[in-house]
GROMACS .gro file of C-alpha atoms in nm:
model
  396
    1MET     CA    1  -4.318  -0.797 -11.661
    2VAL     CA    2  -4.250  -0.564 -11.953
    3SER     CA    3  -4.269  -0.837 -12.219
    4GLY     CA    4  -4.527  -0.817 -12.494
    5ALA     CA    5  -4.715  -1.112 -12.347
    6ALA     CA    6  -4.726  -0.947 -12.004
    7ARG     CA    7  -4.855  -0.621 -12.153
    8ALA     CA    8  -5.122  -0.810 -12.345
    9LEU     CA    9  -5.226  -0.994 -12.030
   10ALA     CA   10  -5.244  -0.666 -11.835
   11CYS     CA   11  -5.464  -0.514 -12.106
   12ALA     CA   12  -5.688  -0.822 -12.098
   13VAL     CA   13  -5.715  -0.810 -11.718
   14LEU     CA   14  -5.805  -0.439 -11.731
   15ILE     CA   15  -6.090  -0.505 -11.975
   16THR     CA   16  -6.222  -0.795 -11.768
   17ALA     CA   17  -6.199  -0.586 -11.451
   18ILE     CA   18  -6.401  -0.303 -11.605
   19GLY     CA   19  -6.670  -0.555 -11.698
   20ASN     CA   20  -6.659  -0.701 -11.350
   21GLY     CA   21  -6.695  -0.354 -11.201
   22LEU     CA   22  -7.010  -0.304 -11.406
   23TYR     CA   23  -7.140  -0.642 -11.295
   24LEU     CA   24  -7.062  -0.601 -10.925
   25ALA     CA   25  -7.229  -0.261 -10.909
   26GLY     CA   26  -7.538  -0.341 -11.115
   27ALA     CA   27  -7.612  -0.714 -11.122
   28VAL     CA   28  -7.797  -0.734 -10.790
   29LEU     CA   29  -8.013  -0.437 -10.883
   30PHE     CA   30  -8.086  -0.597 -11.222
   31LEU     CA   31  -8.197  -0.919 -11.054
   32THR     CA   32  -8.412  -0.748 -10.793
   33ARG     CA   33  -8.555  -0.445 -10.973
   34SER     CA   34  -8.581  -0.586 -11.325
   35VAL     CA   35  -8.614  -0.964 -11.291
   36GLY     CA   36  -8.816  -0.936 -10.970
   37LEU     CA   37  -8.617  -1.170 -10.743
   38SER     CA   38  -8.603  -1.096 -10.373
   39GLY     CA   39  -8.282  -1.006 -10.199
   40THR     CA   40  -8.290  -1.341 -10.021
   41ASP     CA   41  -8.327  -1.523 -10.353
   42VAL     CA   42  -8.027  -1.339 -10.495
   43GLY     CA   43  -7.817  -1.412 -10.186
   44ILE     CA   44  -7.900  -1.781 -10.194
   45GLY     CA   45  -7.834  -1.803 -10.567
   46LEU     CA   46  -7.498  -1.629 -10.541
   47THR     CA   47  -7.399  -1.856 -10.251
   48ILE     CA   48  -7.487  -2.162 -10.456
   49ALA     CA   49  -7.284  -2.020 -10.745
   50GLY     CA   50  -6.985  -1.970 -10.519
   51VAL     CA   51  -7.003  -2.325 -10.385
   52ALA     CA   52  -7.048  -2.469 -10.735
   53GLY     CA   53  -6.742  -2.286 -10.857
   54LEU     CA   54  -6.508  -2.399 -10.579
   55GLY     CA   55  -6.432  -2.738 -10.733
   56ALA     CA   56  -6.380  -2.602 -11.082
   57GLY     CA   57  -6.038  -2.450 -11.017
   58PRO     CA   58  -5.831  -2.769 -10.969
   59VAL     CA   59  -6.009  -2.951 -11.252
   60VAL     CA   60  -5.974  -2.672 -11.508
   61GLY     CA   61  -5.623  -2.597 -11.383
   62ALA     CA   62  -5.523  -2.958 -11.448
   63LEU     CA   63  -5.655  -2.921 -11.804
   64ALA     CA   64  -5.436  -2.613 -11.845
   65ASP     CA   65  -5.131  -2.812 -11.732
   66ARG     CA   66  -5.212  -3.079 -11.989
   67PHE     CA   67  -5.325  -2.878 -12.291
   68GLY     CA   68  -5.176  -2.532 -12.234
   69ALA     CA   69  -5.285  -2.240 -12.018
   70ARG     CA   70  -5.357  -2.000 -12.303
   71GLU     CA   71  -5.577  -2.248 -12.487
   72ILE     CA   72  -5.786  -2.342 -12.183
   73TYR     CA   73  -5.809  -1.976 -12.080
   74LEU     CA   74  -5.971  -1.899 -12.415
   75VAL     CA   75  -6.226  -2.172 -12.345
   76THR     CA   76  -6.310  -2.043 -11.996
   77LEU     CA   77  -6.337  -1.683 -12.117
   78THR     CA   78  -6.584  -1.792 -12.383
   79ALA     CA   79  -6.777  -1.986 -12.120
   80GLU     CA   80  -6.784  -1.676 -11.896
   81ALA     CA   81  -6.919  -1.467 -12.182
   82LEU     CA   82  -7.198  -1.715 -12.258
   83ALA     CA   83  -7.290  -1.770 -11.893
   84THR     CA   84  -7.291  -1.400 -11.805
   85GLY     CA   85  -7.490  -1.308 -12.116
   86SER     CA   86  -7.748  -1.572 -12.022
   87LEU     CA   87  -7.839  -1.366 -11.716
   88VAL     CA   88  -8.057  -1.146 -11.936
   89LEU     CA   89  -8.274  -1.455 -11.997
   90VAL     CA   90  -8.338  -1.516 -11.628
   91HIS     CA   91  -8.706  -1.499 -11.538
   92SER     CA   92  -8.731  -1.717 -11.227
   93PHE     CA   93  -8.532  -1.824 -10.924
   94ALA     CA   94  -8.468  -2.173 -11.064
   95VAL     CA   95  -8.324  -2.039 -11.389
   96PHE     CA   96  -8.116  -1.788 -11.193
   97VAL     CA   97  -7.959  -2.065 -10.984
   98VAL     CA   98  -7.861  -2.261 -11.295
   99VAL     CA   99  -7.714  -1.959 -11.472
  100ALA     CA  100  -7.539  -1.830 -11.158
  101ALA     CA  101  -7.381  -2.172 -11.105
  102ALA     CA  102  -7.254  -2.168 -11.464
  103VAL     CA  103  -7.108  -1.821 -11.407
  104GLY     CA  104  -6.939  -1.937 -11.084
  105ILE     CA  105  -6.785  -2.244 -11.245
  106ALA     CA  106  -6.654  -2.049 -11.545
  107GLU     CA  107  -6.520  -1.770 -11.323
  108GLN     CA  108  -6.330  -2.001 -11.086
  109GLY     CA  109  -6.194  -2.199 -11.379
  110SER     CA  110  -6.067  -1.879 -11.540
  111ARG     CA  111  -5.893  -1.773 -11.221
  112ALA     CA  112  -5.701  -2.099 -11.195
  113VAL     CA  113  -5.598  -2.093 -11.560
  114ARG     CA  114  -5.500  -1.726 -11.541
  115GLY     CA  115  -5.271  -1.814 -11.249
  116ALA     CA  116  -5.101  -2.081 -11.460
  117LEU     CA  117  -5.065  -1.837 -11.750
  118ILE     CA  118  -4.911  -1.576 -11.519
  119ALA     CA  119  -4.664  -1.840 -11.397
  120ARG     CA  120  -4.548  -1.913 -11.753
  121ILE     CA  121  -4.541  -1.553 -11.877
  122GLY     CA  122  -4.392  -1.400 -11.562
  123GLY     CA  123  -4.106  -1.646 -11.517
  124ASP     CA  124  -3.900  -1.550 -11.213
  125ALA     CA  125  -4.100  -1.226 -11.181
  126ARG     CA  126  -4.438  -1.400 -11.173
  127ALA     CA  127  -4.528  -1.280 -10.824
  128ARG     CA  128  -4.447  -0.920 -10.917
  129LEU     CA  129  -4.651  -0.957 -11.235
  130ARG     CA  130  -4.944  -1.080 -11.030
  131GLY     CA  131  -4.909  -0.783 -10.797
  132TYR     CA  132  -4.910  -0.549 -11.095
  133LEU     CA  133  -5.221  -0.719 -11.230
  134ARG     CA  134  -5.389  -0.674 -10.892
  135SER     CA  135  -5.333  -0.298 -10.919
  136VAL     CA  136  -5.469  -0.303 -11.274
  137THR     CA  137  -5.772  -0.499 -11.154
  138ASN     CA  138  -5.852  -0.239 -10.888
  139ILE     CA  139  -5.836   0.038 -11.145
  140GLY     CA  140  -6.064  -0.151 -11.382
  141VAL     CA  141  -6.322  -0.236 -11.118
  142ALA     CA  142  -6.333   0.127 -11.005
  143VAL     CA  143  -6.389   0.244 -11.364
  144GLY     CA  144  -6.659  -0.016 -11.422
  145ALA     CA  145  -6.837   0.067 -11.098
  146ALA     CA  146  -6.838   0.435 -11.189
  147GLY     CA  147  -6.987   0.354 -11.529
  148ALA     CA  148  -7.255   0.143 -11.366
  149GLY     CA  149  -7.375   0.456 -11.189
  150LEU     CA  150  -7.522   0.581 -11.517
  151VAL     CA  151  -7.720   0.258 -11.552
  152ILE     CA  152  -7.842   0.267 -11.196
  153ARG     CA  153  -7.961   0.624 -11.243
  154SER     CA  154  -8.179   0.527 -11.542
  155ASP     CA  155  -8.314   0.220 -11.356
  156THR     CA  156  -8.468   0.050 -11.662
  157ARG     CA  157  -8.457  -0.310 -11.781
  158THR     CA  158  -8.300  -0.204 -12.110
  159ALA     CA  159  -8.016  -0.029 -11.930
  160TYR     CA  160  -7.960  -0.316 -11.688
  161SER     CA  161  -7.963  -0.570 -11.973
  162ALA     CA  162  -7.710  -0.359 -12.162
  163LEU     CA  163  -7.486  -0.357 -11.855
  164ILE     CA  164  -7.494  -0.738 -11.836
  165LEU     CA  165  -7.426  -0.777 -12.208
  166VAL     CA  166  -7.135  -0.532 -12.198
  167ASP     CA  167  -6.985  -0.738 -11.918
  168ALA     CA  168  -7.031  -1.053 -12.128
  169ALA     CA  169  -6.872  -0.881 -12.426
  170SER     CA  170  -6.570  -0.787 -12.214
  171PHE     CA  171  -6.482  -1.156 -12.184
  172LEU     CA  172  -6.493  -1.201 -12.561
  173LEU     CA  173  -6.274  -0.894 -12.612
  174THR     CA  174  -6.037  -1.033 -12.349
  175ALA     CA  175  -6.025  -1.363 -12.538
  176LEU     CA  176  -5.926  -1.182 -12.858
  177ILE     CA  177  -5.634  -1.022 -12.676
  178ILE     CA  178  -5.527  -1.347 -12.506
  179ALA     CA  179  -5.534  -1.522 -12.847
  180ARG     CA  180  -5.249  -1.294 -12.954
  181ILE     CA  181  -5.023  -1.431 -12.679
  182PRO     CA  182  -4.800  -1.708 -12.819
  183GLY     CA  183  -4.905  -2.054 -12.709
  184GLN     CA  184  -4.666  -2.247 -12.487
  185ARG     CA  185  -4.624  -2.620 -12.470
  186PRO     CA  186  -4.719  -2.782 -12.139
  187LEU     CA  187  -4.419  -2.862 -11.921
  188PRO     CA  188  -4.343  -3.236 -11.899
  189ARG     CA  189  -4.358  -3.409 -11.563
  190PRO     CA  190  -4.003  -3.486 -11.444
  191GLU     CA  191  -3.936  -3.859 -11.473
  192ARG     CA  192  -3.819  -3.895 -11.114
  193THR     CA  193  -4.098  -3.688 -10.963
  194VAL     CA  194  -4.323  -3.845 -10.704
  195ARG     CA  195  -4.684  -3.780 -10.798
  196PRO     CA  196  -4.775  -3.458 -10.613
  197ASP     CA  197  -5.125  -3.428 -10.746
  198ARG     CA  198  -5.310  -3.660 -10.515
  199LEU     CA  199  -5.246  -3.519 -10.169
  200ASP     CA  200  -4.990  -3.254 -10.084
  201LEU     CA  201  -5.058  -3.191  -9.717
  202PRO     CA  202  -4.795  -2.917  -9.667
  203PHE     CA  203  -4.930  -2.718  -9.962
  204LEU     CA  204  -5.283  -2.766  -9.834
  205ALA     CA  205  -5.171  -2.638  -9.493
  206VAL     CA  206  -5.024  -2.324  -9.652
  207THR     CA  207  -5.347  -2.284  -9.847
  208ALA     CA  208  -5.546  -2.306  -9.524
  209ILE     CA  209  -5.335  -2.037  -9.357
  210PHE     CA  210  -5.382  -1.798  -9.646
  211GLY     CA  211  -5.749  -1.891  -9.647
  212VAL     CA  212  -5.775  -1.775  -9.286
  213LEU     CA  213  -5.589  -1.455  -9.371
  214SER     CA  214  -5.834  -1.404  -9.660
  215LEU     CA  215  -6.105  -1.336  -9.405
  216GLN     CA  216  -5.961  -0.984  -9.401
  217TYR     CA  217  -6.107  -0.910  -9.744
  218ALA     CA  218  -6.456  -0.898  -9.593
  219VAL     CA  219  -6.352  -0.654  -9.320
  220LEU     CA  220  -6.379  -0.343  -9.537
  221THR     CA  221  -6.668  -0.460  -9.755
  222VAL     CA  222  -6.892  -0.620  -9.492
  223ALA     CA  223  -6.787  -0.584  -9.129
  224LEU     CA  224  -6.665  -0.224  -9.129
  225PRO     CA  225  -6.975  -0.068  -9.295
  226LEU     CA  226  -7.202  -0.254  -9.052
  227TRP     CA  227  -6.981  -0.154  -8.759
  228ILE     CA  228  -6.985   0.212  -8.858
  229VAL     CA  229  -7.364   0.235  -8.869
  230THR     CA  230  -7.435   0.022  -8.561
  231HIS     CA  231  -7.148   0.077  -8.316
  232THR     CA  232  -6.987   0.416  -8.384
  233ALA     CA  233  -7.077   0.784  -8.391
  234ALA     CA  234  -6.922   0.820  -8.740
  235PRO     CA  235  -7.152   0.919  -9.029
  236ALA     CA  236  -7.264   0.642  -9.264
  237TRP     CA  237  -7.126   0.826  -9.569
  238LEU     CA  238  -6.775   0.762  -9.433
  239VAL     CA  239  -6.788   0.411  -9.584
  240SER     CA  240  -6.738   0.538  -9.938
  241PRO     CA  241  -6.421   0.746  -9.882
  242LEU     CA  242  -6.274   0.468  -9.669
  243LEU     CA  243  -6.321   0.215  -9.951
  244LEU     CA  244  -6.175   0.466 -10.196
  245THR     CA  245  -5.874   0.508  -9.968
  246ASN     CA  246  -5.822   0.132  -9.973
  247THR     CA  247  -5.844   0.118 -10.353
  248VAL     CA  248  -5.600   0.405 -10.407
  249LEU     CA  249  -5.344   0.257 -10.167
  250VAL     CA  250  -5.362  -0.084 -10.332
  251VAL     CA  251  -5.319   0.066 -10.678
  252CYS     CA  252  -5.021   0.276 -10.569
  253LEU     CA  253  -4.840   0.034 -10.337
  254GLN     CA  254  -4.909  -0.326 -10.445
  255VAL     CA  255  -4.636  -0.340 -10.710
  256ARG     CA  256  -4.384  -0.173 -10.480
  257ALA     CA  257  -4.460  -0.419 -10.201
  258GLY     CA  258  -4.392  -0.713 -10.430
  259ARG     CA  259  -4.052  -0.592 -10.551
  260GLY     CA  260  -3.871  -0.721 -10.245
  261VAL     CA  261  -4.049  -1.056 -10.231
  262GLU     CA  262  -3.838  -1.294 -10.438
  263SER     CA  263  -3.817  -1.608 -10.227
  264ILE     CA  264  -4.015  -1.819  -9.984
  265ALA     CA  265  -3.821  -1.658  -9.697
  266ASP     CA  266  -3.929  -1.315  -9.823
  267GLY     CA  267  -4.286  -1.441  -9.849
  268ILE     CA  268  -4.278  -1.563  -9.490
  269ALA     CA  269  -4.142  -1.230  -9.363
  270ILE     CA  270  -4.393  -1.008  -9.543
  271THR     CA  271  -4.684  -1.234  -9.448
  272ARG     CA  272  -4.588  -1.213  -9.080
  273ARG     CA  273  -4.570  -0.834  -9.097
  274ALA     CA  274  -4.902  -0.827  -9.279
  275ALA     CA  275  -5.068  -1.032  -9.006
  276VAL     CA  276  -4.942  -0.792  -8.739
  277LEU     CA  277  -5.082  -0.497  -8.934
  278LEU     CA  278  -5.417  -0.670  -8.991
  279ALA     CA  279  -5.444  -0.747  -8.619
  280LEU     CA  280  -5.358  -0.386  -8.533
  281GLY     CA  281  -5.625  -0.268  -8.776
  282CYS     CA  282  -5.882  -0.482  -8.595
  283LEU     CA  283  -5.784  -0.330  -8.261
  284LEU     CA  284  -5.819   0.022  -8.402
  285VAL     CA  285  -6.167  -0.056  -8.534
  286CYS     CA  286  -6.250  -0.200  -8.192
  287VAL     CA  287  -6.177   0.128  -8.010
  288SER     CA  288  -6.345   0.346  -8.274
  289GLY     CA  289  -6.683   0.295  -8.111
  290ALA     CA  290  -6.579   0.454  -7.784
  291GLY     CA  291  -6.568   0.822  -7.872
  292SER     CA  292  -6.707   1.127  -8.050
  293PRO     CA  293  -6.776   1.146  -8.424
  294VAL     CA  294  -6.442   1.319  -8.481
  295PHE     CA  295  -6.261   1.051  -8.280
  296ALA     CA  296  -6.442   0.774  -8.468
  297VAL     CA  297  -6.362   0.920  -8.812
  298THR     CA  298  -5.995   0.969  -8.720
  299VAL     CA  299  -5.947   0.621  -8.577
  300LEU     CA  300  -6.140   0.449  -8.856
  301THR     CA  301  -5.934   0.629  -9.120
  302LEU     CA  302  -5.614   0.517  -8.948
  303ALA     CA  303  -5.755   0.165  -8.915
  304VAL     CA  304  -5.827   0.142  -9.288
  305ILE     CA  305  -5.476   0.264  -9.377
  306VAL     CA  306  -5.316   0.010  -9.144
  307HIS     CA  307  -5.549  -0.266  -9.264
  308THR     CA  308  -5.475  -0.187  -9.628
  309LEU     CA  309  -5.099  -0.203  -9.570
  310GLY     CA  310  -5.160  -0.545  -9.417
  311GLU     CA  311  -5.379  -0.645  -9.711
  312ILE     CA  312  -5.106  -0.545  -9.957
  313GLY     CA  313  -4.844  -0.746  -9.768
  314HIS     CA  314  -5.077  -1.043  -9.742
  315ALA     CA  315  -5.133  -1.039 -10.118
  316ALA     CA  316  -4.759  -1.010 -10.193
  317GLY     CA  317  -4.680  -1.305  -9.969
  318GLU     CA  318  -4.969  -1.506 -10.111
  319PHE     CA  319  -4.856  -1.453 -10.470
  320GLU     CA  320  -4.499  -1.567 -10.396
  321MET     CA  321  -4.601  -1.873 -10.193
  322SER     CA  322  -4.869  -1.998 -10.427
  323PHE     CA  323  -4.624  -2.003 -10.718
  324ALA     CA  324  -4.300  -2.102 -10.543
  325LEU     CA  325  -4.445  -2.400 -10.357
  326ALA     CA  326  -4.617  -2.550 -10.663
  327PRO     CA  327  -4.442  -2.787 -10.908
  328GLU     CA  328  -4.371  -2.607 -11.234
  329HIS     CA  329  -4.544  -2.869 -11.447
  330ALA     CA  330  -4.859  -2.856 -11.231
  331GLN     CA  331  -4.905  -2.480 -11.176
  332GLY     CA  332  -5.260  -2.487 -11.311
  333ARG     CA  333  -5.378  -2.759 -11.077
  334TYR     CA  334  -5.203  -2.609 -10.775
  335GLN     CA  335  -5.331  -2.258 -10.847
  336GLY     CA  336  -5.677  -2.411 -10.867
  337ILE     CA  337  -5.631  -2.584 -10.532
  338PHE     CA  338  -5.501  -2.265 -10.374
  339GLY     CA  339  -5.789  -2.065 -10.516
  340MET     CA  340  -6.042  -2.322 -10.397
  341GLY     CA  341  -5.906  -2.305 -10.042
  342THR     CA  342  -5.898  -1.929 -10.015
  343GLY     CA  343  -6.229  -1.905 -10.203
  344ALA     CA  344  -6.401  -2.120  -9.941
  345PHE     CA  345  -6.292  -1.885  -9.662
  346ILE     CA  346  -6.385  -1.577  -9.864
  347ALA     CA  347  -6.731  -1.724  -9.925
  348ALA     CA  348  -6.779  -1.789  -9.554
  349ALA     CA  349  -6.633  -1.454  -9.445
  350PRO     CA  350  -6.944  -1.229  -9.471
  351ALA     CA  351  -7.157  -1.447  -9.246
  352LEU     CA  352  -6.871  -1.525  -9.009
  353LEU     CA  353  -6.756  -1.165  -8.967
  354SER     CA  354  -7.113  -1.041  -8.927
  355LEU     CA  355  -7.144  -1.275  -8.630
  356ILE     CA  356  -6.802  -1.220  -8.475
  357CYS     CA  357  -6.751  -0.848  -8.532
  358ILE     CA  358  -7.105  -0.713  -8.522
  359ALA     CA  359  -7.300  -0.945  -8.292
  360TRP     CA  360  -7.011  -0.987  -8.047
  361GLY     CA  361  -6.893  -0.626  -8.065
  362PRO     CA  362  -6.541  -0.524  -7.950
  363VAL     CA  363  -6.464  -0.874  -7.823
  364GLY     CA  364  -6.527  -1.004  -8.174
  365TRP     CA  365  -6.277  -0.761  -8.328
  366ILE     CA  366  -6.014  -0.867  -8.075
  367LEU     CA  367  -6.087  -1.230  -8.156
  368LEU     CA  368  -6.060  -1.168  -8.531
  369GLY     CA  369  -5.730  -0.986  -8.481
  370GLY     CA  370  -5.600  -1.280  -8.280
  371ILE     CA  371  -5.705  -1.526  -8.551
  372LEU     CA  372  -5.531  -1.328  -8.824
  373LEU     CA  373  -5.217  -1.281  -8.613
  374SER     CA  374  -5.199  -1.651  -8.527
  375ALA     CA  375  -5.234  -1.748  -8.892
  376GLY     CA  376  -4.957  -1.511  -8.995
  377LEU     CA  377  -4.720  -1.632  -8.725
  378GLY     CA  378  -4.786  -1.992  -8.830
  379ILE     CA  379  -4.681  -1.939  -9.190
  380GLY     CA  380  -4.308  -1.983  -9.119
  381PRO     CA  381  -4.294  -2.348  -9.012
  382THR     CA  382  -4.578  -2.441  -9.247
  383ALA     CA  383  -4.415  -2.287  -9.555
  384ARG     CA  384  -4.077  -2.444  -9.472
  385TRP     CA  385  -4.251  -2.781  -9.440
  386ALA     CA  386  -4.406  -2.728  -9.782
  387GLN     CA  387  -4.068  -2.621  -9.921
  388ARG     CA  388  -3.906  -2.944  -9.800
  389ARG     CA  389  -4.194  -3.140  -9.952
  390ALA     CA  390  -4.153  -2.960 -10.286
  391ALA     CA  391  -3.779  -3.039 -10.289
  392HIS     CA  392  -3.857  -3.404 -10.210
  393LEU     CA  393  -4.100  -3.425 -10.501
  394VAL     CA  394  -3.820  -3.335 -10.740
  395ASP     CA  395  -3.530  -3.520 -10.574
  396ALA     CA  396  -3.707  -3.840 -10.485
   0.00000   0.00000   0.00000
């Protein structure tokens, strides 16, 4: 993780994350206040973009396996720059849908290829490298979001357009850095390997479990803010410091959590513990609505800390499993499949959690905790099944 290639990749990820922080904080306001789209239009367009991008991961990942991860990553970064920059040309809902779909496809393709590149650069420490990059990403997004505040304050089309173009430029700058990483030849398919690319049910099952666990990412960004303002006596401004607490903990603890995860058995253990913590966090949120403002603030703060520890463990287990259970010569394709599976659940999470946790109240939080706990407890037999399948692919 201290190699020159790893440092270059970390620098590239930081730049991309800063651009993404700008985009996440200001893009919706640009589309509504400057372009004139309605909030519903933006929501529909972004949903379409997410769906369009889901299938890109496995396809682009397979190209990375065939032609080299670095080379294909340069292509996807350039595509991201062009697609993102095209947002400044949006003047109608139809054009927005087309451009947003292009952004979604390029973004999902980049994620899959980046996973394959991490696998090659990181070697045996690939999961730890990915954990480090997650901490770097959180720092970058926070910096970008803070910078977007200046744009939002001015609230002009020129400022919003500049924000979008700076984000687009961040991908080009990232590409320049990635170009300095030495290219690596694609790994050949072992002669005796059974084709794993068509249907690997055990790996898909592991992907589904981590997809279910990925519902937790919408807890702090969607469900908790809505819960605070509709079901508790806590002040609405509490949302911001709670999110900041989550970010700081992830930055400080993600790398440390990944240091002890060096095998599938380690991944199983930390994922189980993470599921228990996530379920406990849901129960704490559930009881936060039954007390005074002081009680609510105290319990919600504790809930976010517990939830974040679960989130960190979930990520550490996910990184190890997604790499260790994939054939070395097909890391790009498998990372794309894994990303497509978890991405589908993440896309569905806001609507699902709004129904379960907000409309159903405390019962919904208990149900969500049970779902997350069940998924975590199911990872053991499922991962071992996938491990046996992976061994069979090589030994057959």
